């Protein structure tokens, strides 16, 4: 297929990029651009050049996959942009869709820009741990001003076509077909004798920003975004736009290359593709017909039910919540209204939007209200007997073809599916708290889940703005199964004498959003303890009396975490404070169970004991086919559990550390702590890969 075409339309040469799905710029497109420019240069009968793209979008960026090539260089594309800018006849870019990164850089090398009203423009490279490497840091400040340019490049946010026009980034907003609006603009330009304009020749006037603007920005980047080297580099590159163009360009080129090779950027690029991959379900035919979802029912309007309902109302889908009492229903609906009003107070929603969303949410005490729903999600207490009863009832009440989903955190989805007596319609939809905020949705495929049910839920997830990952059935699925071993070690460390803040501080020093103690205090120690108790009832726990002893004791004492003002920490509002009572409880448990306390537990030991068993569990999950790809596990932990994205998720991190290191340290803990319950037993896959000095990405395990 020809990726770049040059065709005549009267006096105008039309350069079309056709590289689906998003017209990303790679080596072949750059070569195509260069040859099209050669032809345009050679034919003096053309009066203008129009650059536009086929398909749903203008160029949405450089080809992210190509950044991993050892021989990658931004220089050929940059030289091509230079050639476009120096052309002596006017060059117009006609923009539509997502004009991002290298796409906006291409547009800025053109002399004039016209965009459809729906166009979004931005430089999202920072999200990949990069900065714009094709002169975006130099050209954008020259048209948009330093402040807006630094803001756009540092946040990676998109702006609308109108905002871009107001900021001087584009010249006209015009509705229609991109090729035709571009041609009309170019012809008008020719008629009025419009000439070439070159952003690189503009000089940013001194002043306009505070004297300490760059110093403050650099300091903020270093202190508030210390895990992300791109943040400080972006400030430096944008500051260099005040230098002569070629000097600034040299600064940008050096910084881009450093970032491209950084671990952080590699990790973030890995996650970009892992998220794209996660949406693909192996073995599911592309043309499988999905079931229409126009009305959703939710059983239980508690913490999760309420948050889940908001997702659907936000997407304009009518939602009914069923509860056991009027009081519970009103509490749930009140919580949703309160959340929406808080968003309105922050200017994120209009009062009209609040009313529209609340109008989509209704409540009922009668299961009959669920009979016309296309999807019903149960979100009642984590109790197998109760959930089985509810599922049996849903199997009867729900209309034929309706999907029945469970939001269980840990329970066996196949058992619940059997209870409905229509297992093919059943799937797990495991949302994360707060369900209206967290991006992750674990989609749990049961043994009998129908392909169209899986496809419908994956499509719906996208519609409500979630990143969905498919998991097989096992205790806790991907995320909570790994969290279980992480919590196990956190509790052992507490009993050995570490404080909650030492434990949390150790993993937070790696960039974890929140350590395990703060996390459970927030999610609710009662929720965590009940899960462990249920698992015990199902015979899943090891015969170890010390297993998760702390969470159970805290639960007995009514220390449920933030909601009761005390858990692992004590709370002043939402602020956690170290609580001597926790140390006392842990010491008492250590005494009861004969666990020796130590005055000094190193940060490194805490990190290893929390993360290496978690990684080991991830290997087992992959090996057993519960997760299809290591990247799926990484998406679960970064999108759902605050694992640092700059480390790429636990499985990518494991490869970065070296599997041999993990295997050695697991062996060390097995020897020093004992391994009676198999806590330190390596997954066969981890053992094999480490033994062969290979990485996880080299393995072919899994079921895909
Ligand atoms: N490079 C390579 N592949 C890309 C890509 C890119 N820049 N952008 C998207 N793709 C791929 C996706 O991986 C996906 O592939 P798949 O079909 O095999 O899974 C496919 O294009 C479609 O992507 P989406 O499913 O995300 O499509 P949407 O329609 O939902 O979204 C989009 C489109 C808004 C363009 C979104 O894909 C996006 O945000 N892409 C990333 C844009 C970006 O980061 N650009 C900057 C790149 S870095 C750069 O330009 C450096 C420069 O300064 C030199
Ligand atoms: P919750 O206690 O806040 O809410 C449960 C709601 O279910 C209550 O309002 C209760 O009145 C209602 N309920 C109980 N029996 C009912 C019945 N027969 N009919 C209708 N409503 C009934 O619990 P939460 O935290 O919302 O948890 C719900 C489910 O979500 C559980 O399975 C839990 O494991 C899971 N989950 C919880 C997460 C969390 O962080 N809280 C995260 C992800 C999943």
PDB file of C-alpha atoms in Angstrom, residues 116-329:
ATOM      1  CA  UNK A 116     -12.502  20.538  11.771  1.00  0.00           C
ATOM      2  CA  UNK A 117     -14.324  21.707  14.944  1.00  0.00           C
ATOM      3  CA  UNK A 118     -14.099  18.216  16.481  1.00  0.00           C
ATOM      4  CA  UNK A 119     -10.301  18.055  16.178  1.00  0.00           C
ATOM      5  CA  UNK A 120      -8.259  17.482  19.337  1.00  0.00           C
ATOM      6  CA  UNK A 121      -4.697  18.708  19.489  1.00  0.00           C
ATOM      7  CA  UNK A 122      -1.979  17.830  21.981  1.00  0.00           C
ATOM      8  CA  UNK A 123       1.533  16.648  22.729  1.00  0.00           C
ATOM      9  CA  UNK A 124       1.058  13.522  24.854  1.00  0.00           C
ATOM     10  CA  UNK A 125       4.693  12.329  24.705  1.00  0.00           C
ATOM     11  CA  UNK A 126       5.085  12.957  28.443  1.00  0.00           C
ATOM     12  CA  UNK A 127       2.695  10.050  29.052  1.00  0.00           C
ATOM     13  CA  UNK A 128       5.269   7.853  27.347  1.00  0.00           C
ATOM     14  CA  UNK A 129       8.085   9.308  29.437  1.00  0.00           C
ATOM     15  CA  UNK A 130       9.259  11.383  26.458  1.00  0.00           C
ATOM     16  CA  UNK A 131       9.182  14.928  25.203  1.00  0.00           C
ATOM     17  CA  UNK A 132       8.149  15.976  21.701  1.00  0.00           C
ATOM     18  CA  UNK A 133      11.249  15.069  19.711  1.00  0.00           C
ATOM     19  CA  UNK A 134      10.397  16.638  16.373  1.00  0.00           C
ATOM     20  CA  UNK A 135      10.733  20.266  17.313  1.00  0.00           C
ATOM     21  CA  UNK A 136       7.448  20.477  19.194  1.00  0.00           C
ATOM     22  CA  UNK A 137       9.178  21.997  22.206  1.00  0.00           C
ATOM     23  CA  UNK A 138      10.603  24.675  19.918  1.00  0.00           C
ATOM     24  CA  UNK A 139       7.732  25.483  17.572  1.00  0.00           C
ATOM     25  CA  UNK A 140       4.771  25.277  19.969  1.00  0.00           C
ATOM     26  CA  UNK A 141       6.060  28.001  22.370  1.00  0.00           C
ATOM     27  CA  UNK A 142       6.700  30.262  19.391  1.00  0.00           C
ATOM     28  CA  UNK A 143       3.000  30.245  18.452  1.00  0.00           C
ATOM     29  CA  UNK A 144       1.182  29.448  21.695  1.00  0.00           C
ATOM     30  CA  UNK A 145       3.459  31.276  24.123  1.00  0.00           C
ATOM     31  CA  UNK A 146       5.683  29.673  26.714  1.00  0.00           C
ATOM     32  CA  UNK A 147       3.075  29.194  29.425  1.00  0.00           C
ATOM     33  CA  UNK A 148       0.489  27.352  27.366  1.00  0.00           C
ATOM     34  CA  UNK A 149       3.149  25.349  25.537  1.00  0.00           C
ATOM     35  CA  UNK A 150       4.784  24.213  28.768  1.00  0.00           C
ATOM     36  CA  UNK A 151       1.404  23.346  30.223  1.00  0.00           C
ATOM     37  CA  UNK A 152       0.354  21.311  27.173  1.00  0.00           C
ATOM     38  CA  UNK A 153       3.667  19.495  26.872  1.00  0.00           C
ATOM     39  CA  UNK A 154       4.001  18.826  30.629  1.00  0.00           C
ATOM     40  CA  UNK A 155       0.485  17.506  31.096  1.00  0.00           C
ATOM     41  CA  UNK A 156       0.016  15.920  27.675  1.00  0.00           C
ATOM     42  CA  UNK A 157      -3.556  17.209  27.693  1.00  0.00           C
ATOM     43  CA  UNK A 158      -5.537  17.765  24.511  1.00  0.00           C
ATOM     44  CA  UNK A 159      -7.125  21.045  23.557  1.00  0.00           C
ATOM     45  CA  UNK A 160     -10.063  21.647  21.229  1.00  0.00           C
ATOM     46  CA  UNK A 161      -9.759  23.150  17.761  1.00  0.00           C
ATOM     47  CA  UNK A 162     -11.388  26.357  18.982  1.00  0.00           C
ATOM     48  CA  UNK A 163      -8.970  26.628  21.939  1.00  0.00           C
ATOM     49  CA  UNK A 164      -6.096  26.025  19.526  1.00  0.00           C
ATOM     50  CA  UNK A 165      -7.365  28.825  17.286  1.00  0.00           C
ATOM     51  CA  UNK A 166      -7.739  31.174  20.254  1.00  0.00           C
ATOM     52  CA  UNK A 167      -4.147  30.348  21.233  1.00  0.00           C
ATOM     53  CA  UNK A 168      -2.813  31.039  17.729  1.00  0.00           C
ATOM     54  CA  UNK A 169      -1.867  27.406  17.095  1.00  0.00           C
ATOM     55  CA  UNK A 170      -4.214  27.053  14.131  1.00  0.00           C
ATOM     56  CA  UNK A 171      -5.585  29.611  11.722  1.00  0.00           C
ATOM     57  CA  UNK A 172      -9.121  28.492  11.023  1.00  0.00           C
ATOM     58  CA  UNK A 173     -11.794  26.133  12.296  1.00  0.00           C
ATOM     59  CA  UNK A 174     -13.995  24.923   9.493  1.00  0.00           C
ATOM     60  CA  UNK A 175     -16.574  22.166   9.272  1.00  0.00           C
ATOM     61  CA  UNK A 176     -16.764  19.692   6.405  1.00  0.00           C
ATOM     62  CA  UNK A 177     -14.599  16.995   4.851  1.00  0.00           C
ATOM     63  CA  UNK A 178     -10.887  17.512   5.714  1.00  0.00           C
ATOM     64  CA  UNK A 179      -9.713  17.334   2.107  1.00  0.00           C
ATOM     65  CA  UNK A 180     -12.326  19.827   0.929  1.00  0.00           C
ATOM     66  CA  UNK A 181     -11.925  22.310   3.791  1.00  0.00           C
ATOM     67  CA  UNK A 182      -8.170  22.154   3.292  1.00  0.00           C
ATOM     68  CA  UNK A 183      -8.502  22.735  -0.453  1.00  0.00           C
ATOM     69  CA  UNK A 184     -10.899  25.643   0.053  1.00  0.00           C
ATOM     70  CA  UNK A 185      -8.447  27.203   2.508  1.00  0.00           C
ATOM     71  CA  UNK A 186      -5.484  26.667   0.139  1.00  0.00           C
ATOM     72  CA  UNK A 187      -7.340  28.095  -2.864  1.00  0.00           C
ATOM     73  CA  UNK A 188      -8.425  31.163  -0.876  1.00  0.00           C
ATOM     74  CA  UNK A 189      -4.813  31.576   0.200  1.00  0.00           C
ATOM     75  CA  UNK A 190      -3.588  31.407  -3.389  1.00  0.00           C
ATOM     76  CA  UNK A 191      -6.241  33.959  -4.472  1.00  0.00           C
ATOM     77  CA  UNK A 192      -5.199  36.444  -1.858  1.00  0.00           C
ATOM     78  CA  UNK A 193      -1.509  35.885  -2.503  1.00  0.00           C
ATOM     79  CA  UNK A 194      -0.895  34.296   0.900  1.00  0.00           C
ATOM     80  CA  UNK A 195       2.735  33.362   1.357  1.00  0.00           C
ATOM     81  CA  UNK A 196       4.805  30.847   3.264  1.00  0.00           C
ATOM     82  CA  UNK A 197       5.146  31.509   7.028  1.00  0.00           C
ATOM     83  CA  UNK A 198       7.772  29.804   9.123  1.00  0.00           C
ATOM     84  CA  UNK A 199       7.319  29.341  12.850  1.00  0.00           C
ATOM     85  CA  UNK A 200      11.012  28.597  13.349  1.00  0.00           C
ATOM     86  CA  UNK A 201      11.869  32.162  12.310  1.00  0.00           C
ATOM     87  CA  UNK A 202       9.698  33.675  15.056  1.00  0.00           C
ATOM     88  CA  UNK A 203      11.468  34.972  18.101  1.00  0.00           C
ATOM     89  CA  UNK A 204       9.852  34.630  21.486  1.00  0.00           C
ATOM     90  CA  UNK A 205       9.756  38.145  22.879  1.00  0.00           C
ATOM     91  CA  UNK A 206      11.448  38.545  26.272  1.00  0.00           C
ATOM     92  CA  UNK A 207       9.091  39.094  29.199  1.00  0.00           C
ATOM     93  CA  UNK A 208       5.539  37.764  29.390  1.00  0.00           C
ATOM     94  CA  UNK A 209       6.494  35.322  32.102  1.00  0.00           C
ATOM     95  CA  UNK A 210       7.596  35.825  35.685  1.00  0.00           C
ATOM     96  CA  UNK A 211      11.363  36.127  36.197  1.00  0.00           C
ATOM     97  CA  UNK A 212      11.471  32.876  38.172  1.00  0.00           C
ATOM     98  CA  UNK A 213       9.030  31.019  35.877  1.00  0.00           C
ATOM     99  CA  UNK A 214      11.445  28.372  34.609  1.00  0.00           C
ATOM    100  CA  UNK A 215      13.232  27.995  37.952  1.00  0.00           C
ATOM    101  CA  UNK A 216       9.901  27.335  39.681  1.00  0.00           C
ATOM    102  CA  UNK A 217       8.775  24.944  36.953  1.00  0.00           C
ATOM    103  CA  UNK A 218      12.077  23.057  37.103  1.00  0.00           C
ATOM    104  CA  UNK A 219      11.868  22.826  40.872  1.00  0.00           C
ATOM    105  CA  UNK A 220       8.274  21.551  40.718  1.00  0.00           C
ATOM    106  CA  UNK A 221       9.266  18.945  38.149  1.00  0.00           C
ATOM    107  CA  UNK A 222      12.153  17.719  40.288  1.00  0.00           C
ATOM    108  CA  UNK A 223      10.203  17.609  43.536  1.00  0.00           C
ATOM    109  CA  UNK A 224       6.646  16.705  42.504  1.00  0.00           C
ATOM    110  CA  UNK A 225       7.480  14.423  39.575  1.00  0.00           C
ATOM    111  CA  UNK A 226      10.768  13.027  40.741  1.00  0.00           C
ATOM    112  CA  UNK A 227      10.032   9.563  39.336  1.00  0.00           C
ATOM    113  CA  UNK A 228       9.563  10.975  35.840  1.00  0.00           C
ATOM    114  CA  UNK A 229      12.757  12.340  34.226  1.00  0.00           C
ATOM    115  CA  UNK A 230      10.673  13.683  31.322  1.00  0.00           C
ATOM    116  CA  UNK A 231       9.152  16.343  33.586  1.00  0.00           C
ATOM    117  CA  UNK A 232      12.402  18.218  34.207  1.00  0.00           C
ATOM    118  CA  UNK A 233      13.629  17.614  30.654  1.00  0.00           C
ATOM    119  CA  UNK A 234      10.474  19.232  29.251  1.00  0.00           C
ATOM    120  CA  UNK A 235      11.075  22.406  31.249  1.00  0.00           C
ATOM    121  CA  UNK A 236      14.646  22.502  29.993  1.00  0.00           C
ATOM    122  CA  UNK A 237      13.618  21.971  26.362  1.00  0.00           C
ATOM    123  CA  UNK A 238      10.850  24.580  26.454  1.00  0.00           C
ATOM    124  CA  UNK A 239      13.235  27.028  28.098  1.00  0.00           C
ATOM    125  CA  UNK A 240      15.614  26.384  25.195  1.00  0.00           C
ATOM    126  CA  UNK A 241      12.934  27.715  22.815  1.00  0.00           C
ATOM    127  CA  UNK A 242      14.058  31.194  23.873  1.00  0.00           C
ATOM    128  CA  UNK A 243      17.421  30.465  22.184  1.00  0.00           C
ATOM    129  CA  UNK A 244      17.997  30.656  18.421  1.00  0.00           C
ATOM    130  CA  UNK A 245      15.969  27.846  16.783  1.00  0.00           C
ATOM    131  CA  UNK A 246      18.866  25.582  15.902  1.00  0.00           C
ATOM    132  CA  UNK A 247      20.350  25.797  19.406  1.00  0.00           C
ATOM    133  CA  UNK A 248      16.995  24.965  20.990  1.00  0.00           C
ATOM    134  CA  UNK A 249      16.568  22.125  18.523  1.00  0.00           C
ATOM    135  CA  UNK A 250      19.891  20.656  19.586  1.00  0.00           C
ATOM    136  CA  UNK A 251      18.831  20.743  23.254  1.00  0.00           C
ATOM    137  CA  UNK A 252      15.556  19.017  22.394  1.00  0.00           C
ATOM    138  CA  UNK A 253      17.297  16.329  20.313  1.00  0.00           C
ATOM    139  CA  UNK A 254      19.731  15.494  23.113  1.00  0.00           C
ATOM    140  CA  UNK A 255      17.025  15.317  25.788  1.00  0.00           C
ATOM    141  CA  UNK A 256      14.657  13.286  23.591  1.00  0.00           C
ATOM    142  CA  UNK A 257      17.317  10.689  22.947  1.00  0.00           C
ATOM    143  CA  UNK A 258      18.195  10.425  26.652  1.00  0.00           C
ATOM    144  CA  UNK A 259      14.548   9.940  27.522  1.00  0.00           C
ATOM    145  CA  UNK A 260      13.915   7.453  24.736  1.00  0.00           C
ATOM    146  CA  UNK A 261      16.566   5.221  26.238  1.00  0.00           C
ATOM    147  CA  UNK A 262      15.396   5.687  29.837  1.00  0.00           C
ATOM    148  CA  UNK A 263      13.899   2.791  31.810  1.00  0.00           C
ATOM    149  CA  UNK A 264      10.927   4.977  32.667  1.00  0.00           C
ATOM    150  CA  UNK A 265      10.013   5.635  29.059  1.00  0.00           C
ATOM    151  CA  UNK A 266      10.486   1.985  28.109  1.00  0.00           C
ATOM    152  CA  UNK A 267       8.151   1.053  30.956  1.00  0.00           C
ATOM    153  CA  UNK A 268       5.492   3.570  29.925  1.00  0.00           C
ATOM    154  CA  UNK A 269       5.728   2.525  26.270  1.00  0.00           C
ATOM    155  CA  UNK A 270       5.317  -1.087  27.339  1.00  0.00           C
ATOM    156  CA  UNK A 271       2.126  -0.108  29.196  1.00  0.00           C
ATOM    157  CA  UNK A 272       0.776   1.792  26.186  1.00  0.00           C
ATOM    158  CA  UNK A 273       0.895  -1.353  24.073  1.00  0.00           C
ATOM    159  CA  UNK A 274      -0.127  -3.616  26.970  1.00  0.00           C
ATOM    160  CA  UNK A 275      -3.351  -1.598  27.302  1.00  0.00           C
ATOM    161  CA  UNK A 276      -4.020  -1.891  23.559  1.00  0.00           C
ATOM    162  CA  UNK A 277      -3.364  -5.653  23.734  1.00  0.00           C
ATOM    163  CA  UNK A 278      -5.487  -6.220  26.839  1.00  0.00           C
ATOM    164  CA  UNK A 279      -8.570  -5.295  24.827  1.00  0.00           C
ATOM    165  CA  UNK A 280      -7.959  -8.231  22.510  1.00  0.00           C
ATOM    166  CA  UNK A 281      -9.451 -11.540  23.563  1.00  0.00           C
ATOM    167  CA  UNK A 282      -7.603 -14.513  22.059  1.00  0.00           C
ATOM    168  CA  UNK A 283      -9.892 -16.888  20.235  1.00  0.00           C
ATOM    169  CA  UNK A 284     -12.771 -14.432  20.112  1.00  0.00           C
ATOM    170  CA  UNK A 285     -13.838 -13.880  16.526  1.00  0.00           C
ATOM    171  CA  UNK A 286     -13.721 -10.197  15.520  1.00  0.00           C
ATOM    172  CA  UNK A 287     -17.217 -10.372  14.048  1.00  0.00           C
ATOM    173  CA  UNK A 288     -18.931 -11.823  17.124  1.00  0.00           C
ATOM    174  CA  UNK A 289     -22.204  -9.935  17.510  1.00  0.00           C
ATOM    175  CA  UNK A 290     -22.460  -8.103  20.812  1.00  0.00           C
ATOM    176  CA  UNK A 291     -25.654  -7.849  22.865  1.00  0.00           C
ATOM    177  CA  UNK A 292     -27.251  -4.388  23.025  1.00  0.00           C
ATOM    178  CA  UNK A 293     -26.994  -2.690  26.441  1.00  0.00           C
ATOM    179  CA  UNK A 294     -29.462   0.137  26.953  1.00  0.00           C
ATOM    180  CA  UNK A 295     -30.513  -0.460  30.545  1.00  0.00           C
ATOM    181  CA  UNK A 296     -28.425  -1.695  33.458  1.00  0.00           C
ATOM    182  CA  UNK A 297     -29.520  -3.032  36.841  1.00  0.00           C
ATOM    183  CA  UNK A 298     -27.380  -3.106  39.976  1.00  0.00           C
ATOM    184  CA  UNK A 299     -28.105  -5.141  43.085  1.00  0.00           C
ATOM    185  CA  UNK A 300     -26.721  -3.404  46.174  1.00  0.00           C
ATOM    186  CA  UNK A 301     -26.285   0.361  46.401  1.00  0.00           C
ATOM    187  CA  UNK A 302     -23.316   0.300  48.750  1.00  0.00           C
ATOM    188  CA  UNK A 303     -19.790   1.584  48.188  1.00  0.00           C
ATOM    189  CA  UNK A 304     -19.343  -0.391  44.984  1.00  0.00           C
ATOM    190  CA  UNK A 305     -22.904  -0.503  43.658  1.00  0.00           C
ATOM    191  CA  UNK A 306     -23.177   3.285  43.829  1.00  0.00           C
ATOM    192  CA  UNK A 307     -19.830   3.884  42.123  1.00  0.00           C
ATOM    193  CA  UNK A 308     -20.591   1.315  39.417  1.00  0.00           C
ATOM    194  CA  UNK A 309     -23.971   2.913  38.709  1.00  0.00           C
ATOM    195  CA  UNK A 310     -22.301   6.308  38.209  1.00  0.00           C
ATOM    196  CA  UNK A 311     -20.187   4.875  35.387  1.00  0.00           C
ATOM    197  CA  UNK A 312     -23.293   3.978  33.446  1.00  0.00           C
ATOM    198  CA  UNK A 313     -25.134   7.217  34.159  1.00  0.00           C
ATOM    199  CA  UNK A 314     -21.999   9.096  33.009  1.00  0.00           C
ATOM    200  CA  UNK A 315     -22.238   7.229  29.711  1.00  0.00           C
ATOM    201  CA  UNK A 316     -25.947   8.102  29.345  1.00  0.00           C
ATOM    202  CA  UNK A 317     -27.201   4.607  30.188  1.00  0.00           C
ATOM    203  CA  UNK A 318     -30.365   4.232  32.257  1.00  0.00           C
ATOM    204  CA  UNK A 319     -29.586   2.407  35.519  1.00  0.00           C
ATOM    205  CA  UNK A 320     -31.768   0.971  38.269  1.00  0.00           C
ATOM    206  CA  UNK A 321     -30.454   0.037  41.723  1.00  0.00           C
ATOM    207  CA  UNK A 322     -32.141  -2.568  43.888  1.00  0.00           C
ATOM    208  CA  UNK A 323     -31.697  -2.640  47.660  1.00  0.00           C
ATOM    209  CA  UNK A 324     -33.130  -4.358  50.707  1.00  0.00           C
ATOM    210  CA  UNK A 325     -34.404  -1.236  52.467  1.00  0.00           C
ATOM    211  CA  UNK A 326     -35.519   2.260  51.604  1.00  0.00           C
ATOM    212  CA  UNK A 327     -32.837   3.637  53.924  1.00  0.00           C
ATOM    213  CA  UNK A 328     -30.048   1.773  52.093  1.00  0.00           C
ATOM    214  CA  UNK A 329     -31.422   2.922  48.764  1.00  0.00           C
TER     215      UNK A 329
END
